[in-house]
Amino acid sequence: TRQELTEGQLVETSLSVTASQSSISFTDPIRIRGELRTAAGGSIESQRIQLVVDEQSYTVDINPEGTFQQRLQPSDVWQSEPIEVEYVPDPQSVYLGATATLPVSIEPTETIVRIDTLSEQASFDTPVQLQGTLETADTGAPVPAAPVSLRLSGESTETVRTTTEGEFQIESNVPPRVPPGMITAQIGLEPSQLALTGSQRESNIEIEPTATNLTMTATPASAGQMAVSGELRSVGGRAVSTLPVRVAIDNTTVGTVETDQAGTFNETFVIPETTDASGAVHIEGEFAGEDSNLEAATATTTVSVDVFDTTTVSNPGGLGTTTVSDPAGLLLLLGVVSIVVAISGWWLWRLSPSE
């Protein structure tokens, strides 16, 4: 079998091709003539070979002289130059593959977009619905397998491929940073390797503002810090991602956190020095809705911070400081300090000279 042959036993091949015309466009068929021989100039024993052109496979009959003819009809639009013709040997064959470049130029074909239906209104919770057809500008023939995109106010949303009939259908969510009000929707051919050109179609869509819900929780973290987490969603339940939420502790802004792709956030903030840590700490989150089609939302929560959470007591005798995390620990430490002081006083009394 081929797998059992060494590299030296496999036979190199040479492929040459010519075309019946010098240029093609769109889905023009083309007839090619070719010759397949060994690299040493010998004939190929196979009577039937496999050629791949523009990702399409063709089974081709070859005569004893090694020459062949084949009509190439692309199922999709021709890709940009050059067009490569590849000989793909049978897995059991002793021959190695070969490639050749087809000497033709591909003329780009102008296309136009026809809009059948497009939403007049949309919002963050109501997707844009779009249906249309991509056709050639000169003949109106449908253009298959071509990328068509929808942009809202210049922001890319969705890209789809046309069907064999040139039709496309898009259902696209409205990005949060698309402004509310009347905006421009651009529908057009996306750049690709296909030999196509085309202009965009534009139409107006009304983007309605959408209310949001902000939820938030907070828990004391390490000394002097507060862990804040939450979630930002639209009233329809869609996650609001990559937008800022301002956090304030006792009416003092401590920072801003950005939501992730799931609309959640989690950050630790330093508690302001002006905060009375012996009582309840008030935490507020605010989504301002600026530069978006989303309305503002706020959330508040209150956390009780124990006065003993960050108590620091100095040790006598230059032994540094000890931080305790609860009242019981503080009482135990004070008891130990009292014992040390008592023993030290008794020892100094023993060492003092008697009167």
CSV table of C-alpha atoms in Angstrom, one decimal:
chain,number,residue,atom,x,y,z
A,1,THR,CA,0.0,0.0,0.0
A,2,ARG,CA,0.9,3.7,-0.2
A,3,GLN,CA,1.7,3.8,3.5
A,4,GLU,CA,4.2,0.9,3.1
A,5,LEU,CA,6.2,2.7,0.4
A,6,THR,CA,9.2,4.7,1.3
A,7,GLU,CA,9.6,8.3,0.1
A,8,GLY,CA,12.1,7.2,-2.5
A,9,GLN,CA,9.5,4.7,-4.0
A,10,LEU,CA,6.8,7.4,-4.6
A,11,VAL,CA,6.8,8.9,-8.0
A,12,GLU,CA,6.8,12.7,-8.5
A,13,THR,CA,4.4,14.1,-11.1
A,14,SER,CA,4.1,17.2,-13.2
A,15,LEU,CA,0.8,19.0,-14.1
A,16,SER,CA,0.2,21.6,-16.8
A,17,VAL,CA,-3.1,23.3,-17.7
A,18,THR,CA,-4.4,25.8,-20.2
A,19,ALA,CA,-7.8,27.6,-20.4
A,20,SER,CA,-10.2,28.2,-23.3
A,21,GLN,CA,-10.5,31.9,-22.4
A,22,SER,CA,-8.3,34.5,-20.8
A,23,SER,CA,-10.8,35.9,-18.3
A,24,ILE,CA,-13.8,34.8,-16.4
A,25,SER,CA,-16.3,36.4,-13.9
A,26,PHE,CA,-18.9,35.5,-11.3
A,27,THR,CA,-19.8,31.9,-12.0
A,28,ASP,CA,-18.7,31.6,-15.6
A,29,PRO,CA,-17.8,28.0,-16.6
A,30,ILE,CA,-14.5,27.4,-18.2
A,31,ARG,CA,-13.0,24.5,-20.2
A,32,ILE,CA,-9.4,23.5,-19.5
A,33,ARG,CA,-6.9,21.3,-21.2
A,34,GLY,CA,-4.2,19.6,-19.3
A,35,GLU,CA,-1.4,17.1,-19.2
A,36,LEU,CA,-0.3,14.9,-16.3
A,37,ARG,CA,3.0,13.1,-16.5
A,38,THR,CA,5.7,11.8,-14.2
A,39,ALA,CA,8.4,14.3,-13.4
A,40,ALA,CA,10.7,12.3,-15.6
A,41,GLY,CA,8.3,12.7,-18.5
A,42,GLY,CA,6.7,9.3,-18.4
A,43,SER,CA,3.0,8.6,-18.8
A,44,ILE,CA,0.6,8.0,-15.9
A,45,GLU,CA,-0.9,4.5,-15.7
A,46,SER,CA,-4.2,5.7,-14.3
A,47,GLN,CA,-7.1,6.2,-16.7
A,48,ARG,CA,-9.0,8.4,-14.3
A,49,ILE,CA,-7.7,11.1,-12.0
A,50,GLN,CA,-9.0,13.5,-9.4
A,51,LEU,CA,-8.6,17.2,-9.7
A,52,VAL,CA,-9.5,19.9,-7.2
A,53,VAL,CA,-10.2,23.4,-8.4
A,54,ASP,CA,-11.5,26.2,-6.1
A,55,GLU,CA,-12.3,23.7,-3.4
A,56,GLN,CA,-14.4,21.6,-5.9
A,57,SER,CA,-13.5,18.1,-6.8
A,58,TYR,CA,-13.7,16.7,-10.4
A,59,THR,CA,-13.2,13.1,-11.6
A,60,VAL,CA,-11.4,13.4,-15.0
A,61,ASP,CA,-10.6,10.8,-17.6
A,62,ILE,CA,-7.1,10.8,-18.9
A,63,ASN,CA,-5.9,9.3,-22.2
A,64,PRO,CA,-2.8,7.1,-22.7
A,65,GLU,CA,-0.8,10.2,-23.6
A,66,GLY,CA,-1.6,11.8,-20.3
A,67,THR,CA,-3.8,14.6,-21.6
A,68,PHE,CA,-7.3,15.5,-20.5
A,69,GLN,CA,-10.1,18.0,-21.0
A,70,GLN,CA,-12.6,19.2,-18.3
A,71,ARG,CA,-15.3,21.8,-18.0
A,72,LEU,CA,-15.2,23.6,-14.7
A,73,GLN,CA,-18.4,25.0,-13.3
A,74,PRO,CA,-18.1,26.6,-9.9
A,75,SER,CA,-21.0,26.0,-7.5
A,76,ASP,CA,-20.1,29.3,-5.8
A,77,VAL,CA,-18.5,32.5,-7.0
A,78,TRP,CA,-15.0,32.3,-8.2
A,79,GLN,CA,-12.4,33.3,-5.6
A,80,SER,CA,-9.7,35.8,-6.3
A,81,GLU,CA,-6.7,34.9,-8.4
A,82,PRO,CA,-4.8,32.8,-8.9
A,83,ILE,CA,-6.9,29.7,-9.6
A,84,GLU,CA,-5.0,26.6,-8.6
A,85,VAL,CA,-5.6,23.2,-10.2
A,86,GLU,CA,-4.5,20.3,-8.0
A,87,TYR,CA,-3.9,16.7,-8.9
A,88,VAL,CA,-4.9,14.5,-5.9
A,89,PRO,CA,-3.7,10.9,-6.2
A,90,ASP,CA,-5.6,7.9,-5.0
A,91,PRO,CA,-4.6,6.8,-1.5
A,92,GLN,CA,-3.4,3.5,-3.0
A,93,SER,CA,-1.4,5.2,-5.8
A,94,VAL,CA,2.3,5.3,-6.1
A,95,TYR,CA,2.2,8.9,-7.5
A,96,LEU,CA,2.7,12.1,-5.6
A,97,GLY,CA,0.3,15.1,-6.1
A,98,ALA,CA,1.0,18.1,-8.3
A,99,THR,CA,-0.4,21.6,-8.8
A,100,ALA,CA,-0.6,24.1,-11.6
A,101,THR,CA,-1.9,27.7,-12.0
A,102,LEU,CA,-4.7,28.3,-14.4
A,103,PRO,CA,-3.7,31.2,-16.7
A,104,VAL,CA,-6.9,33.2,-16.5
A,105,SER,CA,-7.8,36.5,-14.9
A,106,ILE,CA,-11.0,36.9,-12.8
A,107,GLU,CA,-13.1,40.0,-13.4
A,108,PRO,CA,-14.9,41.2,-10.3
A,109,THR,CA,-18.7,41.2,-10.6
A,110,GLU,CA,-20.8,44.2,-9.3
A,111,THR,CA,-23.6,43.2,-7.0
A,112,ILE,CA,-26.6,45.0,-5.5
A,113,VAL,CA,-28.6,44.3,-2.3
A,114,ARG,CA,-32.3,44.2,-2.5
A,115,ILE,CA,-34.2,44.5,0.8
A,116,ASP,CA,-37.4,42.6,1.2
A,117,THR,CA,-38.3,43.3,4.8
A,118,LEU,CA,-36.6,45.3,7.6
A,119,SER,CA,-37.8,46.1,11.1
A,120,GLU,CA,-39.0,49.7,11.5
A,121,GLN,CA,-38.3,49.6,15.2
A,122,ALA,CA,-36.0,47.6,17.5
A,123,SER,CA,-34.5,47.7,21.0
A,124,PHE,CA,-32.0,46.0,23.2
A,125,ASP,CA,-34.7,43.4,23.9
A,126,THR,CA,-36.2,43.4,20.4
A,127,PRO,CA,-33.9,42.1,17.6
A,128,VAL,CA,-33.7,43.6,14.1
A,129,GLN,CA,-35.4,41.4,11.5
A,130,LEU,CA,-34.0,41.6,8.0
A,131,GLN,CA,-34.6,39.6,4.8
A,132,GLY,CA,-33.2,40.3,1.3
A,133,THR,CA,-31.4,39.1,-1.8
A,134,LEU,CA,-27.9,39.7,-3.3
A,135,GLU,CA,-28.0,39.9,-7.1
A,136,THR,CA,-25.6,40.8,-9.9
A,137,ALA,CA,-26.0,44.4,-11.0
A,138,ASP,CA,-26.1,43.7,-14.8
A,139,THR,CA,-28.3,40.6,-15.1
A,140,GLY,CA,-30.1,40.3,-11.7
A,141,ALA,CA,-28.8,36.8,-11.2
A,142,PRO,CA,-28.7,35.6,-7.6
A,143,VAL,CA,-25.3,35.5,-6.0
A,144,PRO,CA,-24.7,32.4,-3.8
A,145,ALA,CA,-22.4,31.9,-0.8
A,146,ALA,CA,-21.5,35.5,-0.4
A,147,PRO,CA,-21.1,37.3,3.0
A,148,VAL,CA,-23.7,40.0,3.7
A,149,SER,CA,-23.5,42.0,6.9
A,150,LEU,CA,-25.8,44.3,9.0
A,151,ARG,CA,-24.4,47.4,10.7
A,152,LEU,CA,-26.4,49.6,13.1
A,153,SER,CA,-25.1,53.2,13.3
A,154,GLY,CA,-21.7,51.9,12.0
A,155,GLU,CA,-21.5,49.1,14.6
A,156,SER,CA,-21.1,45.6,13.2
A,157,THR,CA,-23.8,43.1,14.4
A,158,GLU,CA,-24.2,40.0,12.2
A,159,THR,CA,-22.7,38.5,9.0
A,160,VAL,CA,-24.4,35.7,7.1
A,161,ARG,CA,-23.9,33.8,3.8
A,162,THR,CA,-26.4,34.0,1.0
A,163,THR,CA,-28.2,30.8,-0.1
A,164,THR,CA,-27.9,29.2,-3.5
A,165,GLU,CA,-30.7,31.6,-4.5
A,166,GLY,CA,-28.8,34.6,-3.3
A,167,GLU,CA,-31.2,35.1,-0.3
A,168,PHE,CA,-30.2,36.1,3.2
A,169,GLN,CA,-32.0,36.4,6.5
A,170,ILE,CA,-30.6,38.2,9.6
A,171,GLU,CA,-32.0,38.4,13.2
A,172,SER,CA,-29.6,40.6,15.1
A,173,ASN,CA,-29.5,41.8,18.7
A,174,VAL,CA,-29.1,45.6,19.1
A,175,PRO,CA,-25.7,46.3,20.7
A,176,PRO,CA,-26.0,48.4,23.9
A,177,ARG,CA,-23.8,51.2,22.6
A,178,VAL,CA,-26.0,51.9,19.5
A,179,PRO,CA,-27.7,55.2,20.4
A,180,PRO,CA,-31.5,55.5,20.9
A,181,GLY,CA,-33.6,57.3,18.4
A,182,MET,CA,-33.6,57.1,14.6
A,183,ILE,CA,-30.4,55.5,13.4
A,184,THR,CA,-29.0,54.3,10.0
A,185,ALA,CA,-28.8,50.6,9.2
A,186,GLN,CA,-26.2,49.6,6.6
A,187,ILE,CA,-26.7,46.3,4.7
A,188,GLY,CA,-24.0,45.3,2.2
A,189,LEU,CA,-21.5,42.8,0.9
A,190,GLU,CA,-18.6,42.1,3.2
A,191,PRO,CA,-15.0,42.0,1.9
A,192,SER,CA,-13.9,38.5,1.1
A,193,GLN,CA,-11.8,36.5,-1.4
A,194,LEU,CA,-14.8,36.2,-3.7
A,195,ALA,CA,-14.5,38.1,-7.0
A,196,LEU,CA,-17.4,40.4,-6.1
A,197,THR,CA,-17.9,44.1,-5.5
A,198,GLY,CA,-20.9,46.0,-4.3
A,199,SER,CA,-22.3,49.0,-2.6
A,200,GLN,CA,-24.2,49.2,0.7
A,201,ARG,CA,-27.9,49.8,1.1
A,202,GLU,CA,-29.0,52.1,3.9
A,203,SER,CA,-32.3,52.4,5.8
A,204,ASN,CA,-33.6,54.0,9.0
A,205,ILE,CA,-34.6,52.1,12.1
A,206,GLU,CA,-36.0,53.6,15.3
A,207,ILE,CA,-34.1,52.3,18.4
A,208,GLU,CA,-36.2,52.5,21.5
A,209,PRO,CA,-34.6,52.8,25.0
A,210,THR,CA,-34.8,49.8,27.3
A,211,ALA,CA,-35.1,49.8,31.0
A,212,THR,CA,-32.6,47.8,33.1
A,213,ASN,CA,-32.3,46.0,36.4
A,214,LEU,CA,-29.3,46.2,38.7
A,215,THR,CA,-28.8,43.8,41.6
A,216,MET,CA,-25.9,44.0,44.1
A,217,THR,CA,-24.6,42.3,47.2
A,218,ALA,CA,-21.6,43.3,49.5
A,219,THR,CA,-19.6,41.6,52.2
A,220,PRO,CA,-16.7,42.8,54.3
A,221,ALA,CA,-13.4,41.6,53.0
A,222,SER,CA,-10.0,42.1,54.6
A,223,ALA,CA,-9.4,44.9,56.9
A,224,GLY,CA,-10.8,48.2,55.5
A,225,GLN,CA,-12.2,46.6,52.3
A,226,MET,CA,-15.6,45.7,50.9
A,227,ALA,CA,-16.3,43.0,48.3
A,228,VAL,CA,-19.1,44.1,46.0
A,229,SER,CA,-20.7,41.8,43.3
A,230,GLY,CA,-23.8,42.2,41.2
A,231,GLU,CA,-25.5,41.8,37.9
A,232,LEU,CA,-26.9,44.1,35.2
A,233,ARG,CA,-29.7,42.9,32.9
A,234,SER,CA,-32.4,44.4,30.8
A,235,VAL,CA,-36.0,44.1,31.8
A,236,GLY,CA,-36.3,41.4,29.3
A,237,GLY,CA,-33.5,39.4,31.0
A,238,ARG,CA,-30.7,40.0,28.5
A,239,ALA,CA,-27.2,40.4,30.0
A,240,VAL,CA,-25.7,43.9,29.7
A,241,SER,CA,-22.0,43.4,29.0
A,242,THR,CA,-18.9,45.7,29.0
A,243,LEU,CA,-20.6,48.7,30.5
A,244,PRO,CA,-19.6,50.6,33.7
A,245,VAL,CA,-21.2,50.5,37.1
A,246,ARG,CA,-20.2,53.1,39.7
A,247,VAL,CA,-19.9,52.0,43.3
A,248,ALA,CA,-20.2,54.3,46.3
A,249,ILE,CA,-19.8,53.6,50.0
A,250,ASP,CA,-21.6,56.0,52.4
A,251,ASN,CA,-22.1,58.5,49.5
A,252,THR,CA,-18.4,58.4,48.6
A,253,THR,CA,-17.5,57.0,45.2
A,254,VAL,CA,-14.9,54.3,45.6
A,255,GLY,CA,-14.6,53.2,42.0
A,256,THR,CA,-16.1,51.8,38.8
A,257,VAL,CA,-16.4,48.2,37.7
A,258,GLU,CA,-17.2,46.9,34.2
A,259,THR,CA,-19.7,44.1,33.6
A,260,ASP,CA,-18.5,40.9,31.9
A,261,GLN,CA,-20.1,39.0,29.0
A,262,ALA,CA,-22.6,37.5,31.4
A,263,GLY,CA,-23.6,41.0,32.8
A,264,THR,CA,-22.0,40.3,36.2
A,265,PHE,CA,-19.3,42.1,38.1
A,266,ASN,CA,-17.2,41.4,41.2
A,267,GLU,CA,-14.7,43.8,42.7
A,268,THR,CA,-13.2,44.7,46.1
A,269,PHE,CA,-13.1,48.4,47.2
A,270,VAL,CA,-11.3,50.2,50.0
A,271,ILE,CA,-13.7,51.6,52.6
A,272,PRO,CA,-13.4,55.4,52.8
A,273,GLU,CA,-11.7,56.7,56.0
A,274,THR,CA,-14.8,58.8,56.6
A,275,THR,CA,-17.0,55.7,57.0
A,276,ASP,CA,-18.1,54.9,60.5
A,277,ALA,CA,-17.2,51.2,60.6
A,278,SER,CA,-18.8,50.7,64.0
A,279,GLY,CA,-22.3,50.8,62.4
A,280,ALA,CA,-24.1,50.0,59.2
A,281,VAL,CA,-22.3,50.7,55.9
A,282,HIS,CA,-24.4,51.9,53.0
A,283,ILE,CA,-23.3,50.6,49.5
A,284,GLU,CA,-24.8,51.9,46.3
A,285,GLY,CA,-24.3,50.8,42.7
A,286,GLU,CA,-25.3,53.0,39.8
A,287,PHE,CA,-25.6,52.3,36.0
A,288,ALA,CA,-25.9,55.7,34.4
A,289,GLY,CA,-26.9,54.4,30.9
A,290,GLU,CA,-24.7,57.0,29.2
A,291,ASP,CA,-23.7,56.5,25.6
A,292,SER,CA,-26.1,53.6,25.3
A,293,ASN,CA,-29.7,52.7,24.4
A,294,LEU,CA,-30.3,51.5,28.0
A,295,GLU,CA,-32.0,53.4,30.8
A,296,ALA,CA,-30.2,54.1,34.2
A,297,ALA,CA,-30.6,51.8,37.2
A,298,THR,CA,-29.4,51.8,40.8
A,299,ALA,CA,-29.1,49.2,43.6
A,300,THR,CA,-28.4,49.6,47.3
A,301,THR,CA,-27.5,47.4,50.1
A,302,THR,CA,-26.5,47.8,53.8
A,303,VAL,CA,-23.8,45.8,55.6
A,304,SER,CA,-23.1,45.8,59.3
A,305,VAL,CA,-19.4,45.9,60.0
A,306,ASP,CA,-18.3,44.7,63.5
A,307,VAL,CA,-16.2,47.2,65.4
A,308,PHE,CA,-13.8,44.3,66.3
A,309,ASP,CA,-13.1,43.2,62.8
A,310,THR,CA,-10.0,45.4,62.5
A,311,THR,CA,-9.0,46.0,66.1
A,312,THR,CA,-5.2,46.5,66.6
A,313,VAL,CA,-3.7,46.3,70.1
A,314,SER,CA,-0.1,47.1,71.0
A,315,ASN,CA,1.9,44.6,72.9
A,316,PRO,CA,4.0,45.8,75.9
A,317,GLY,CA,7.7,45.4,75.9
A,318,GLY,CA,8.3,46.3,72.3
A,319,LEU,CA,6.9,43.0,71.0
A,320,GLY,CA,5.0,44.6,68.0
A,321,THR,CA,1.3,44.6,67.4
A,322,THR,CA,-1.4,41.9,67.3
A,323,THR,CA,-4.6,42.2,65.3
A,324,VAL,CA,-7.6,40.2,66.5
A,325,SER,CA,-10.7,39.5,64.5
A,326,ASP,CA,-13.3,39.0,67.1
A,327,PRO,CA,-14.3,40.2,70.7
A,328,ALA,CA,-13.3,36.9,72.3
A,329,GLY,CA,-9.8,37.1,70.9
A,330,LEU,CA,-9.5,40.7,72.2
A,331,LEU,CA,-10.6,39.6,75.8
A,332,LEU,CA,-8.2,36.7,75.7
A,333,LEU,CA,-5.3,39.0,74.6
A,334,LEU,CA,-6.1,41.5,77.4
A,335,GLY,CA,-6.1,38.7,79.9
A,336,VAL,CA,-2.7,37.5,78.8
A,337,VAL,CA,-1.3,41.1,78.9
A,338,SER,CA,-2.7,41.5,82.5
A,339,ILE,CA,-1.0,38.3,83.6
A,340,VAL,CA,2.3,39.4,82.0
A,341,VAL,CA,2.1,42.8,83.8
A,342,ALA,CA,1.3,41.1,87.1
A,343,ILE,CA,4.2,38.7,86.9
A,344,SER,CA,6.6,41.5,85.8
A,345,GLY,CA,5.6,43.6,88.9
A,346,TRP,CA,6.0,40.6,91.3
A,347,TRP,CA,9.5,39.8,89.9
A,348,LEU,CA,10.6,43.5,90.2
A,349,TRP,CA,9.3,43.5,93.8
A,350,ARG,CA,11.4,40.4,94.6
A,351,LEU,CA,14.5,42.0,93.1
A,352,SER,CA,14.1,45.2,95.0
A,353,PRO,CA,16.4,45.5,98.2
A,354,SER,CA,14.6,45.0,101.5
A,355,GLU,CA,14.3,48.0,103.7
